Coordinates of C-alpha atoms and ligand atoms in Angstrom, one line a residue:
Chain A
M10 CA 12.7 -11.3 -8.8
S11 CA 13.7 -7.4 -9.1
N12 CA 13.9 -5.2 -6.1
T13 CA 10.4 -3.5 -6.4
R14 CA 9.2 -0.9 -3.2
I15 CA 5.6 -1.2 -2.9
I16 CA 4.5 2.0 -0.6
V17 CA 1.2 2.9 0.3
V18 CA -0.3 6.8 0.9
T19 CA -2.4 5.8 3.3
S20 CA -3.4 8.1 6.7
G21 CA -7.3 6.5 8.2
K22 CA -9.0 9.9 7.8
G23 CA -10.5 10.9 4.6
G24 CA -9.9 14.3 2.5
V25 CA -6.8 14.7 3.9
G26 CA -4.6 14.6 0.6
K27 CA -3.4 11.0 -0.1
T28 CA -5.0 11.0 -3.6
T29 CA -3.8 14.9 -4.2
T30 CA 0.0 13.4 -2.8
S31 CA -0.4 9.5 -4.4
A32 CA -0.3 11.8 -7.9
S33 CA 2.2 13.7 -7.0
F34 CA 4.9 11.5 -5.3
A35 CA 3.9 8.9 -8.2
S36 CA 4.9 11.4 -10.7
G37 CA 8.2 12.8 -8.9
L38 CA 9.4 9.5 -8.6
A39 CA 9.1 9.0 -13.1
L40 CA 10.5 12.6 -13.1
R41 CA 13.7 11.4 -11.6
G42 CA 13.8 7.7 -14.0
H43 CA 12.5 5.6 -12.1
K44 CA 9.6 3.2 -13.4
T45 CA 6.5 3.5 -11.4
A46 CA 3.0 2.4 -11.1
V47 CA 0.4 4.4 -9.0
V48 CA -2.4 2.6 -7.9
D49 CA -5.6 3.7 -6.9
F50 CA -7.3 1.6 -4.7
D51 CA -10.0 3.6 -3.2
V52 CA -12.7 1.3 -5.1
G53 CA -16.0 2.9 -5.7
L54 CA -14.8 6.5 -5.6
R55 CA -11.8 6.3 -9.0
N56 CA -10.3 10.1 -7.8
L57 CA -6.8 9.3 -9.4
D58 CA -7.5 8.9 -12.4
L59 CA -9.1 12.3 -12.8
I60 CA -6.7 13.5 -10.7
M61 CA -3.5 12.6 -13.2
G62 CA -5.6 13.6 -16.7
C63 CA -6.9 9.6 -18.4
E64 CA -10.1 9.3 -16.9
R65 CA -10.9 9.4 -20.4
R66 CA -8.7 6.5 -21.0
V67 CA -9.8 4.6 -18.6
V68 CA -10.9 0.9 -20.3
Y69 CA -10.0 -1.6 -18.1
D70 CA -9.5 -1.2 -13.7
F71 CA -7.7 -3.2 -11.1
V72 CA -10.7 -5.1 -10.1
N73 CA -10.6 -6.1 -14.3
V74 CA -7.4 -7.1 -13.6
I75 CA -7.7 -8.8 -10.0
N76 CA -11.2 -10.9 -12.0
N77 CA -8.8 -11.8 -14.6
E78 CA -11.5 -9.5 -17.3
A79 CA -8.1 -7.8 -18.2
T80 CA -4.3 -8.5 -18.5
L81 CA -2.7 -5.7 -16.8
N82 CA -1.1 -4.0 -20.1
Q83 CA -4.3 -3.7 -20.6
A84 CA -5.9 -1.8 -18.2
L85 CA -2.5 0.5 -17.3
I86 CA -2.6 3.5 -18.2
K87 CA 0.4 5.6 -19.6
D88 CA 1.1 8.5 -18.3
K89 CA 0.9 12.7 -20.3
H90 CA 3.6 13.5 -19.1
S91 CA 6.2 10.8 -17.7
E92 CA 7.2 7.3 -20.3
H93 CA 7.8 6.0 -16.7
L94 CA 4.9 6.2 -14.9
F95 CA 1.4 4.7 -15.2
V96 CA -1.5 4.2 -13.5
L97 CA -4.0 1.3 -12.1
P98 CA -7.7 3.1 -12.0
A99 CA -9.8 2.8 -9.9
S100 CA -13.3 1.3 -11.2
Q101 CA -16.5 3.1 -9.9
T102 CA -18.5 0.3 -10.4
R103 CA -18.1 -2.2 -7.8
D104 CA -17.7 -1.9 -3.6
K105 CA -14.7 -2.2 -2.0
D106 CA -15.2 -6.3 -1.3
A107 CA -14.4 -6.7 -5.0
L108 CA -10.5 -6.0 -3.5
K109 CA -9.5 -9.8 -2.7
E110 CA -6.2 -9.9 -1.3
E111 CA -4.6 -12.7 -3.8
G112 CA -6.3 -11.1 -6.4
V113 CA -4.4 -7.9 -4.8
E114 CA -1.4 -10.0 -4.7
R115 CA -1.1 -11.5 -7.5
V116 CA -1.3 -7.7 -9.3
L117 CA 2.2 -6.8 -7.4
N118 CA 3.7 -9.3 -7.9
E119 CA 2.8 -9.2 -12.2
L120 CA 4.2 -5.5 -11.6
R121 CA 7.0 -6.6 -9.6
D122 CA 7.6 -8.9 -13.1
M123 CA 7.8 -5.9 -15.1
G124 CA 10.1 -4.0 -13.4
F125 CA 8.2 -1.1 -12.4
Q126 CA 11.1 0.0 -9.2
Y127 CA 7.9 2.1 -7.6
V128 CA 4.4 0.8 -6.4
V129 CA 2.5 3.4 -5.4
C130 CA -0.4 2.9 -3.2
D131 CA -3.0 5.1 -3.0
S132 CA -5.6 3.9 -0.3
P133 CA -8.8 4.5 0.4
A134 CA -10.1 6.0 4.1
G135 CA -10.7 4.3 7.3
I136 CA -9.5 1.0 8.5
E137 CA -11.8 -0.9 6.6
H138 CA -11.0 -3.6 4.2
G139 CA -10.3 -1.1 1.2
A140 CA -7.6 0.5 3.5
V141 CA -5.9 -2.4 5.1
M142 CA -5.6 -4.1 1.3
A143 CA -4.1 -0.8 0.4
L144 CA -1.6 -1.5 2.9
T145 CA -0.7 -5.2 3.4
F146 CA 1.9 -5.5 0.7
A147 CA 3.8 -2.2 1.2
D148 CA 7.5 -2.2 2.1
E149 CA 7.0 1.7 3.5
A150 CA 3.9 3.7 3.8
I151 CA 3.2 7.2 3.5
I152 CA 1.3 8.6 6.6
V153 CA -0.4 11.6 5.6
T154 CA -1.5 14.0 7.9
N155 CA -2.8 17.1 8.4
P156 CA -1.7 19.5 10.8
E157 CA -5.1 18.7 13.2
V158 CA -5.8 16.6 16.0
S159 CA -8.4 14.2 14.9
S160 CA -6.3 13.5 11.8
V161 CA -2.8 12.9 14.0
R162 CA -5.1 10.6 15.8
D163 CA -6.5 8.8 12.5
S164 CA -2.8 8.7 11.8
D165 CA -1.9 6.7 15.0
R166 CA -4.3 4.3 14.3
I167 CA -3.5 3.7 11.2
L168 CA -0.1 3.1 12.1
G169 CA -0.8 0.9 14.7
I170 CA -3.5 -1.1 12.1
L171 CA 0.3 -1.2 9.8
Q172 CA 2.2 -3.0 13.0
A173 CA -0.2 -6.0 13.4
K174 CA -1.8 -6.1 9.8
S175 CA 1.0 -6.3 7.2
R176 CA 2.3 -8.8 5.8
R177 CA 5.9 -7.7 7.2
A178 CA 4.6 -7.9 10.5
K179 CA 2.6 -11.8 10.1
E180 CA 5.5 -12.7 8.6
G181 CA 7.8 -10.9 11.2
R182 CA 10.0 -9.1 8.5
E183 CA 11.4 -5.4 8.9
P184 CA 8.7 -3.8 10.2
V185 CA 7.1 -1.4 7.2
K186 CA 9.1 2.2 7.4
E187 CA 7.0 4.6 8.3
H188 CA 7.8 8.3 7.1
L189 CA 5.0 11.2 8.3
L190 CA 4.4 13.6 5.4
L191 CA 2.4 17.0 6.2
T192 CA 0.4 18.3 4.0
R193 CA -1.8 21.3 4.0
Y194 CA 0.4 23.1 6.1
S195 CA -0.3 26.7 6.8
P196 CA 2.1 28.3 8.6
K197 CA 0.1 31.0 9.5
R198 CA -2.3 29.2 11.0
V199 CA 0.2 27.8 13.6
E200 CA 1.1 31.3 14.2
E201 CA -1.9 31.5 15.0
G202 CA -2.5 29.1 17.5
E203 CA -5.1 27.3 14.7
M204 CA -3.7 24.6 14.4
L205 CA -0.6 22.4 15.3
S206 CA 3.3 22.3 14.4
H207 CA 5.3 20.5 12.6
E208 CA 6.9 19.7 15.7
D209 CA 4.5 19.3 17.8
V210 CA 2.7 16.5 14.7
R211 CA 5.6 14.4 14.4
E212 CA 6.7 14.7 18.7
L213 CA 2.5 13.6 18.9
L214 CA 3.4 10.3 16.3
R215 CA 6.9 9.9 16.9
I216 CA 7.8 8.8 13.1
P217 CA 10.2 10.4 10.4
L218 CA 9.2 13.4 9.0
L219 CA 9.5 13.1 5.1
G220 CA 7.9 16.5 4.2
V221 CA 5.6 19.4 4.9
I222 CA 3.3 20.5 1.7
P223 CA 1.5 24.0 2.3
E224 CA -1.8 25.0 1.7
S225 CA -2.3 25.7 -1.7
E226 CA -4.7 26.3 -4.0
A227 CA -2.7 25.1 -6.5
V228 CA -3.6 22.1 -5.8
L229 CA -7.3 22.9 -6.8
H230 CA -6.3 24.2 -10.5
A231 CA -4.2 20.9 -10.6
S232 CA -7.3 19.1 -9.9
N233 CA -9.2 20.6 -12.5
Q234 CA -6.6 20.4 -15.3
G235 CA -6.0 16.7 -14.2
Q236 CA -2.5 17.7 -14.0
P237 CA -0.6 16.0 -10.8
A238 CA 0.3 19.5 -8.2
I239 CA 4.0 18.3 -8.3
H240 CA 4.2 19.5 -12.3
M241 CA 2.4 23.2 -10.9
E242 CA 6.3 25.4 -11.9
G243 CA 7.7 27.6 -9.3
Q244 CA 4.3 27.0 -7.1
P245 CA 5.6 25.8 -3.5
V246 CA 3.8 22.9 -3.9
A247 CA 5.0 21.8 -6.4
E248 CA 8.4 22.1 -4.7
A249 CA 7.5 20.3 -1.3
Y250 CA 6.3 17.6 -3.0
K251 CA 10.0 17.4 -5.4
D252 CA 11.5 17.9 -1.9
V253 CA 10.0 15.0 -0.5
V254 CA 11.0 13.0 -4.0
M255 CA 14.2 13.9 -3.1
R256 CA 14.4 12.9 0.2
F257 CA 12.2 9.8 -0.4
L258 CA 15.7 8.7 -2.7
G259 CA 18.6 9.3 -0.1
E260 CA 19.0 13.4 0.1
E261 CA 18.9 15.7 2.5
V262 CA 17.0 18.1 1.9
P263 CA 16.1 21.1 4.3
L264 CA 11.9 22.3 5.4
R265 CA 11.3 24.2 3.4
F266 CA 7.0 26.7 3.5
I267 CA 7.4 25.8 7.1
A268 CA 7.2 29.5 8.5
A269 CA 5.0 32.5 7.6
E270 CA 6.1 35.2 5.0
K271 CA 7.0 38.0 7.8
R272 CA 9.4 40.7 6.3
G273 CA 12.1 41.5 8.5
L274 CA 10.7 40.0 11.3
L275 CA 12.3 37.0 13.3
Q276 CA 10.2 34.2 12.8
R277 CA 8.7 33.4 16.3
L278 CA 9.3 29.1 17.4
F279 CA 6.6 27.3 16.2
G280 CA 3.8 26.0 19.1
G281 CA 6.0 25.7 22.3
K282 CA 4.3 24.2 24.8
Chain B
M29 CA 7.3 -1.5 46.2
N30 CA 7.6 -3.4 50.1
R31 CA 11.0 -4.9 49.1
K32 CA 13.5 -6.0 51.7
S33 CA 16.7 -3.7 51.8
Q34 CA 18.3 -6.7 48.8
S35 CA 18.3 -5.3 45.8
F36 CA 15.7 -8.4 44.5
R37 CA 14.5 -11.8 44.9
L38 CA 14.5 -14.9 43.4
R39 CA 11.2 -16.8 43.5
G40 CA 9.5 -19.1 41.9
T41 CA 6.5 -18.1 40.4
T42 CA 3.3 -19.6 38.5
V43 CA 3.0 -17.4 35.4
P44 CA 0.4 -18.8 32.7
V45 CA 1.1 -20.1 29.5
I46 CA -0.1 -20.4 26.1
T47 CA 0.6 -23.6 23.6
L48 CA 0.6 -23.3 19.7
A49 CA 0.3 -27.1 19.2
L50 CA 0.9 -27.8 15.9
S51 CA -0.8 -30.9 14.6
S52 CA -0.2 -30.3 10.8
A53 CA 3.2 -28.6 8.6
D54 CA 1.2 -27.3 6.3
Q55 CA 1.9 -23.7 6.1
T56 CA -1.2 -22.6 4.1
A57 CA -3.2 -24.3 5.9
L58 CA -2.2 -23.4 9.5
E59 CA -1.8 -19.4 8.0
G60 CA -5.4 -19.7 6.8
D61 CA -6.4 -21.2 10.4
I62 CA -4.3 -19.2 12.5
D63 CA -6.0 -15.9 10.2
R64 CA -9.7 -16.8 11.7
K65 CA -8.7 -17.5 15.4
V66 CA -6.5 -14.5 15.3
S67 CA -10.0 -13.1 14.0
E68 CA -12.1 -14.6 16.6
A69 CA -9.6 -13.6 19.5
G70 CA -9.2 -10.3 18.8
D71 CA -6.7 -9.4 21.1
S72 CA -8.1 -11.2 24.5
L73 CA -4.9 -13.2 24.6
A74 CA -2.2 -10.2 23.9
G75 CA -0.3 -9.9 26.5
G76 CA 0.3 -13.8 26.9
L77 CA 3.2 -16.2 26.9
A78 CA 3.2 -18.6 24.6
V79 CA 5.1 -21.8 23.6
I80 CA 5.0 -23.5 20.7
D81 CA 5.4 -27.3 20.2
L82 CA 6.1 -29.5 17.9
S83 CA 6.2 -32.7 19.1
A84 CA 2.9 -33.4 17.4
L85 CA 4.6 -33.0 14.7
G86 CA 7.9 -35.5 12.2
D87 CA 11.0 -34.2 11.8
E88 CA 9.0 -31.0 9.1
H89 CA 8.0 -28.4 10.4
P90 CA 7.4 -24.7 9.1
P91 CA 9.8 -21.9 10.3
L92 CA 10.7 -20.7 13.4
Q93 CA 10.8 -17.2 13.1
W94 CA 7.4 -17.8 10.9
L95 CA 5.6 -19.7 13.9
V96 CA 7.2 -16.6 16.4
A97 CA 5.4 -14.5 14.1
Q98 CA 2.3 -15.7 13.9
V99 CA 2.2 -16.9 17.9
R100 CA 2.8 -12.5 17.6
R101 CA -0.2 -12.0 16.3
F102 CA -2.0 -13.6 19.0
G103 CA -0.4 -10.7 20.7
L104 CA 1.1 -13.5 22.3
H105 CA 5.2 -13.0 22.8
P106 CA 6.9 -17.2 22.3
V107 CA 9.0 -18.1 25.7
A108 CA 9.5 -21.4 24.7
V109 CA 10.0 -23.9 21.8
I110 CA 8.8 -27.7 22.9
G111 CA 9.6 -30.9 20.5
T112 CA 12.0 -29.6 18.4
Q113 CA 15.2 -30.9 17.0
E114 CA 19.0 -31.0 18.2
A115 CA 19.8 -30.2 15.3
Q116 CA 17.0 -27.2 15.6
A117 CA 18.5 -25.7 19.5
E118 CA 21.0 -22.7 17.5
E119 CA 17.5 -21.6 15.6
V120 CA 15.8 -21.9 18.6
S121 CA 18.0 -19.9 20.8
A122 CA 19.1 -17.5 18.3
L123 CA 15.5 -16.3 18.7
D124 CA 16.0 -15.9 22.3
L125 CA 13.3 -18.9 23.0
A126 CA 13.4 -21.6 25.5
V127 CA 13.8 -25.1 24.7
L128 CA 11.9 -27.4 26.4
P129 CA 12.0 -31.0 26.1
A130 CA 9.6 -33.2 23.7
S131 CA 7.0 -35.4 25.2
S132 CA 7.9 -39.3 24.5
G133 CA 4.8 -39.4 22.0
S134 CA 3.1 -37.1 20.0
A135 CA 0.4 -38.0 21.9
R136 CA 0.0 -35.8 25.1
S137 CA -1.6 -37.2 28.2
A138 CA -2.3 -36.5 31.5
D139 CA 0.7 -38.7 33.3
T140 CA 3.3 -36.7 31.9
P141 CA 6.4 -35.4 34.0
V142 CA 6.4 -32.2 35.8
R143 CA 8.2 -30.6 33.4
E144 CA 6.0 -30.5 31.0
E145 CA 3.2 -29.4 32.5
P146 CA 2.9 -26.3 30.5
V147 CA 1.5 -27.4 27.7
A148 CA -1.2 -29.3 30.2
A149 CA -4.3 -27.5 29.8
A150 CA -5.8 -26.8 33.0
P151 CA -9.8 -24.9 32.9
S152 CA -8.5 -22.3 35.3
A153 CA -5.1 -20.9 36.0
P154 CA -4.9 -20.2 40.2
E155 CA -3.3 -17.1 38.8
P156 CA -4.7 -13.7 38.0
P157 CA -7.3 -14.0 39.9
A158 CA -10.8 -13.9 37.9
S159 CA -10.8 -10.2 37.0
A160 CA -7.5 -10.8 34.3
P161 CA -9.5 -9.9 31.1
Q162 CA -9.1 -14.1 29.7
T163 CA -8.9 -17.5 31.6
A164 CA -5.4 -19.0 31.2
A165 CA -5.5 -21.8 29.2
S166 CA -2.6 -23.4 30.4
A167 CA 0.0 -22.6 34.1
R168 CA 2.9 -24.2 36.0
P169 CA 4.8 -23.3 38.8
A170 CA 8.8 -22.4 37.4
P171 CA 11.1 -24.5 38.6
P172 CA 13.6 -21.4 39.9
A173 CA 15.9 -19.8 37.2
A174 CA 14.9 -23.5 34.8
S175 CA 13.7 -22.0 31.6
A176 CA 14.2 -18.4 29.7
A177 CA 9.7 -18.5 30.9
A178 CA 10.1 -18.8 34.3
D179 CA 12.5 -15.9 33.8
T180 CA 10.6 -13.8 31.7
T181 CA 8.6 -11.9 34.4
T182 CA 8.4 -8.1 32.6
L183 CA 7.2 -8.1 29.0
V184 CA 8.5 -5.1 27.3
V185 CA 7.2 -3.3 24.3
D186 CA 9.4 -1.7 22.2
R187 CA 7.5 0.3 19.8
P188 CA 5.2 2.9 20.2
V189 CA 2.1 1.8 21.3
R190 CA -0.8 2.8 19.2
S191 CA -4.3 4.2 19.1
G192 CA -6.7 1.1 19.2
Q193 CA -3.9 -0.9 20.1
R194 CA -4.0 -2.9 23.7
I195 CA -1.4 -4.3 25.2
Y196 CA -1.5 -6.7 28.6
A197 CA 1.0 -7.6 30.2
R198 CA -0.2 -11.2 31.8
G199 CA 1.5 -11.4 35.2
C200 CA 4.4 -9.6 34.6
D201 CA 5.1 -6.2 34.9
L202 CA 4.9 -4.0 31.4
V203 CA 7.8 -1.7 30.2
L204 CA 6.9 0.7 27.4
L205 CA 10.3 1.4 25.5
A206 CA 8.8 3.7 23.0
G207 CA 6.1 5.5 24.9
A208 CA 1.9 5.2 24.4
S209 CA -0.7 7.1 22.3
A210 CA -3.6 8.5 23.2
G211 CA -5.9 5.6 22.6
S212 CA -3.8 2.7 23.5
E213 CA -4.6 0.8 26.4
L214 CA -1.7 -0.7 28.8
I215 CA -3.3 -3.4 31.4
A216 CA -0.4 -5.3 33.6
D217 CA -0.7 -7.5 36.6
G218 CA 2.0 -5.6 38.4
N219 CA 4.0 -2.3 37.3
I220 CA 3.8 -0.6 34.6
H221 CA 7.2 1.3 33.7
C222 CA 7.2 3.9 30.4
Y223 CA 10.1 5.6 29.2
G224 CA 8.2 7.7 26.6
P225 CA 5.5 9.5 26.5
L226 CA 2.6 8.1 28.7
R227 CA -1.0 9.5 26.6
G228 CA -3.2 6.6 27.1
R229 CA -4.5 4.5 29.0
A230 CA -2.5 2.5 32.2
L231 CA -4.0 0.0 33.8
A232 CA -1.4 -1.7 37.0
G233 CA -2.6 -4.4 39.2
A234 CA -4.8 -5.5 36.6
S235 CA -5.9 -8.6 39.0
G236 CA -5.8 -6.8 42.4
D237 CA -2.8 -6.1 43.1
H238 CA -2.3 -2.8 45.1
E239 CA 0.9 -2.4 45.7
A240 CA 1.0 -1.6 41.4
Q241 CA 2.3 1.4 40.4
I242 CA 3.3 3.3 37.2
F243 CA 6.4 5.2 36.9
A244 CA 6.2 7.2 33.5
L245 CA 8.8 9.3 32.0
D246 CA 6.5 12.0 30.2
F247 CA 2.9 12.0 32.1
E248 CA 0.1 12.3 29.7
A249 CA -2.0 9.5 30.3
E250 CA -5.9 10.0 29.8
L251 CA -7.0 7.3 33.0
V252 CA -5.0 6.1 35.2
S253 CA -6.2 3.2 37.4
V254 CA -4.0 0.6 40.0
A255 CA -6.3 -2.8 41.1
G256 CA -8.9 -0.7 40.2
V257 CA -9.3 2.2 41.4
Y258 CA -9.3 4.7 38.6
K259 CA -9.0 8.6 37.7
A260 CA -9.9 10.1 34.1
F261 CA -7.9 13.4 33.4
E262 CA -10.0 15.2 30.9
R263 CA -7.1 18.2 31.5
L264 CA -4.1 16.4 33.7
P265 CA -3.1 19.1 36.2
D266 CA -0.2 21.7 35.6
G267 CA 2.2 19.9 38.1
V268 CA 1.9 16.4 35.8
R269 CA 1.2 16.7 32.0
G270 CA 4.8 16.1 31.0
K271 CA 6.3 15.6 33.9
A272 CA 7.9 12.4 35.6
I273 CA 4.8 11.0 37.5
R274 CA 4.4 8.1 39.2
A275 CA 0.9 7.2 40.2
S276 CA -0.2 4.7 43.3
L277 CA -2.7 3.7 45.5
E278 CA -3.3 5.3 49.2
M279 CA -5.7 5.1 51.6
R280 CA -7.1 8.3 52.9
D281 CA -10.1 8.5 55.1
G282 CA -10.7 4.8 54.4
Q283 CA -10.6 5.1 51.1
S284 CA -8.5 4.0 48.2
Q285 CA -7.2 6.0 45.8
I286 CA -4.9 7.2 42.9
L287 CA -2.0 9.2 44.5
L288 CA 0.1 10.9 42.0
S289 CA 3.7 12.1 42.6
P290 CA 6.9 12.9 41.5
L291 CA 9.0 10.6 39.9
L292 CA 11.9 12.1 40.6
I293 CA 12.5 12.2 44.8
A294 CA 15.1 14.2 45.8
T295 CA 17.7 12.7 48.5
Ligands
LIG325 N1 -1.6 21.2 -0.1 C1 -3.1 21.3 -0.5 N2 -3.4 22.1 0.2 C2 -5.3 22.7 -0.8 N3 -5.9 21.8 -0.7 C3 -5.5 20.4 -1.0 C4 -3.9 20.1 -0.4 N4 -4.5 18.6 -0.5 C5 -5.4 18.3 -1.3 N5 -6.5 19.6 -0.7 C6 -7.7 19.5 -0.8 O1 -8.2 18.2 -0.3 C7 -9.2 17.3 -1.4 C8 -8.9 16.4 -0.5 O2 -8.0 15.7 -1.2 P1 -7.6 14.7 -1.8 O3 -8.6 13.9 -2.6 O4 -6.2 14.0 -2.6 O5 -7.5 13.5 -0.5 P2 -7.6 12.5 0.0 O6 -7.5 11.8 1.3 O7 -7.0 11.3 -1.0 O8 -9.1 11.0 0.3 P3 -10.1 10.8 -0.1 O9 -10.4 10.6 1.7 O10 -11.3 10.7 0.0 O11 -9.6 9.4 -0.4 C9 -9.6 17.3 -2.6 O12 -10.5 19.1 -2.5 C10 -8.1 18.5 -2.5 O13 -7.6 19.7 -4.0
LIG326 MG1 -8.3 10.1 -1.8

């Protein structure tokens, strides 16, 4: 058996940047030479393939594989940037109940047998069936959170569900490893007191911080071009995602893009209470 | 609490214990059945103590570690195993469980000896009173210092309690080592001690103990309650928020009310 790591990208709250993160994180792992699959669990919406720019090549999807209507090999789409990255798209036409637990487990085991080092699971929003399926088999979880109270609360909620419903929890194995990823971070708005600071969020959720992704218009441009944001050379958001991948792989990388730009002025301390 | 000068007391207590009595060793079947029960039970059993009874099974039984995990899914706190083979004694104690003697046969009867009372189902326990969230499945007077079950007078939670989670320390104190998030619910029949931030709803003395208290090093609770008398905070007063605080009941004008006072008293 290979030592595949299954990583769920989840949040509870919708629209916080899970798909953006799944695409960039998986691409980053592949850029570093790791054989990676990114799986879209958001059945019914089918977003990941657009962000990955492979929507025109979707013939079979995750649900087809679960229902044995196609093989995994037929459904996996090779990424246009990296030979190490494959996308397993979601179905647009089914509902979330199509994700049967045994089926999901079988597909993940097949990915394991195919020698994938990392399987990144892009979770739908919410705490219902689809989100639970995405986290059930996870070894690690990236909790995508925006610096605002409602997002933090939902992240907290999903952490509780991870503790209760993951296989690791149910089998009494070592718990799922939790990582906090702050996205859409605007240092300026933090300074103006309109947003929580990364210290605030870390203090509220009490899990290790994997990174801070700045708010950036480049994300929208990237998705219009069908490119994961990590490929936007020179953009802070791309650099921040690369840092996240490095930290995930165990390297020590200082936080960047967390201070508002203010030349010649001492940066103010964030969010002191 | 109204303690004597002694720093502790040893006393026999009656603590309700839930028994998971296995009638099959088939893990798949068990898992399916337990799945169903867990979703039925919700968190109504959470915080209770549990004993795993293997005495109806032969030599073959699911791995103990797995069984312990199953028991935890109910939110129950496993304390002992009944009917385990000699050979497993080491595994059992490695899991920090007590070994209770097996019954003579596989069938349990009403005239089983006193020591097996933890598994004899009683319709209701003498303690806690009816106001407890769930009626206990069984109870036994614990012989002092006889087993781990008797020593378990505190429920210790070492991970953060998250929003939407509910912990119930039935018949005992609740100790939270990693705090509790906003939106969590912490209930104890005894005291609640919180070493991390206390941001949820904390209800001590849930079955009526007016002497119960809540101790928090970093007090940010949404609500506190002692013996049903509660105080909700839309906004915490400045002198309280994030401070080390003790919440207790005081009588004022013939009415009990929640008193918040500094936890650390200068001597
Ligand atoms: N760092 C960022 N800066 C600016 N916009 C961003 C950033 N990250 C994500 N977005 C935008 O936020 C929106 C939601 O992003 P995304 O689809 O990744 O979220 P999601 O959590 O997957 O949503 P859902 O819950 O619907 O699946 C998109 O329009 C995306 O372009
Ligand atoms: Mg998405």
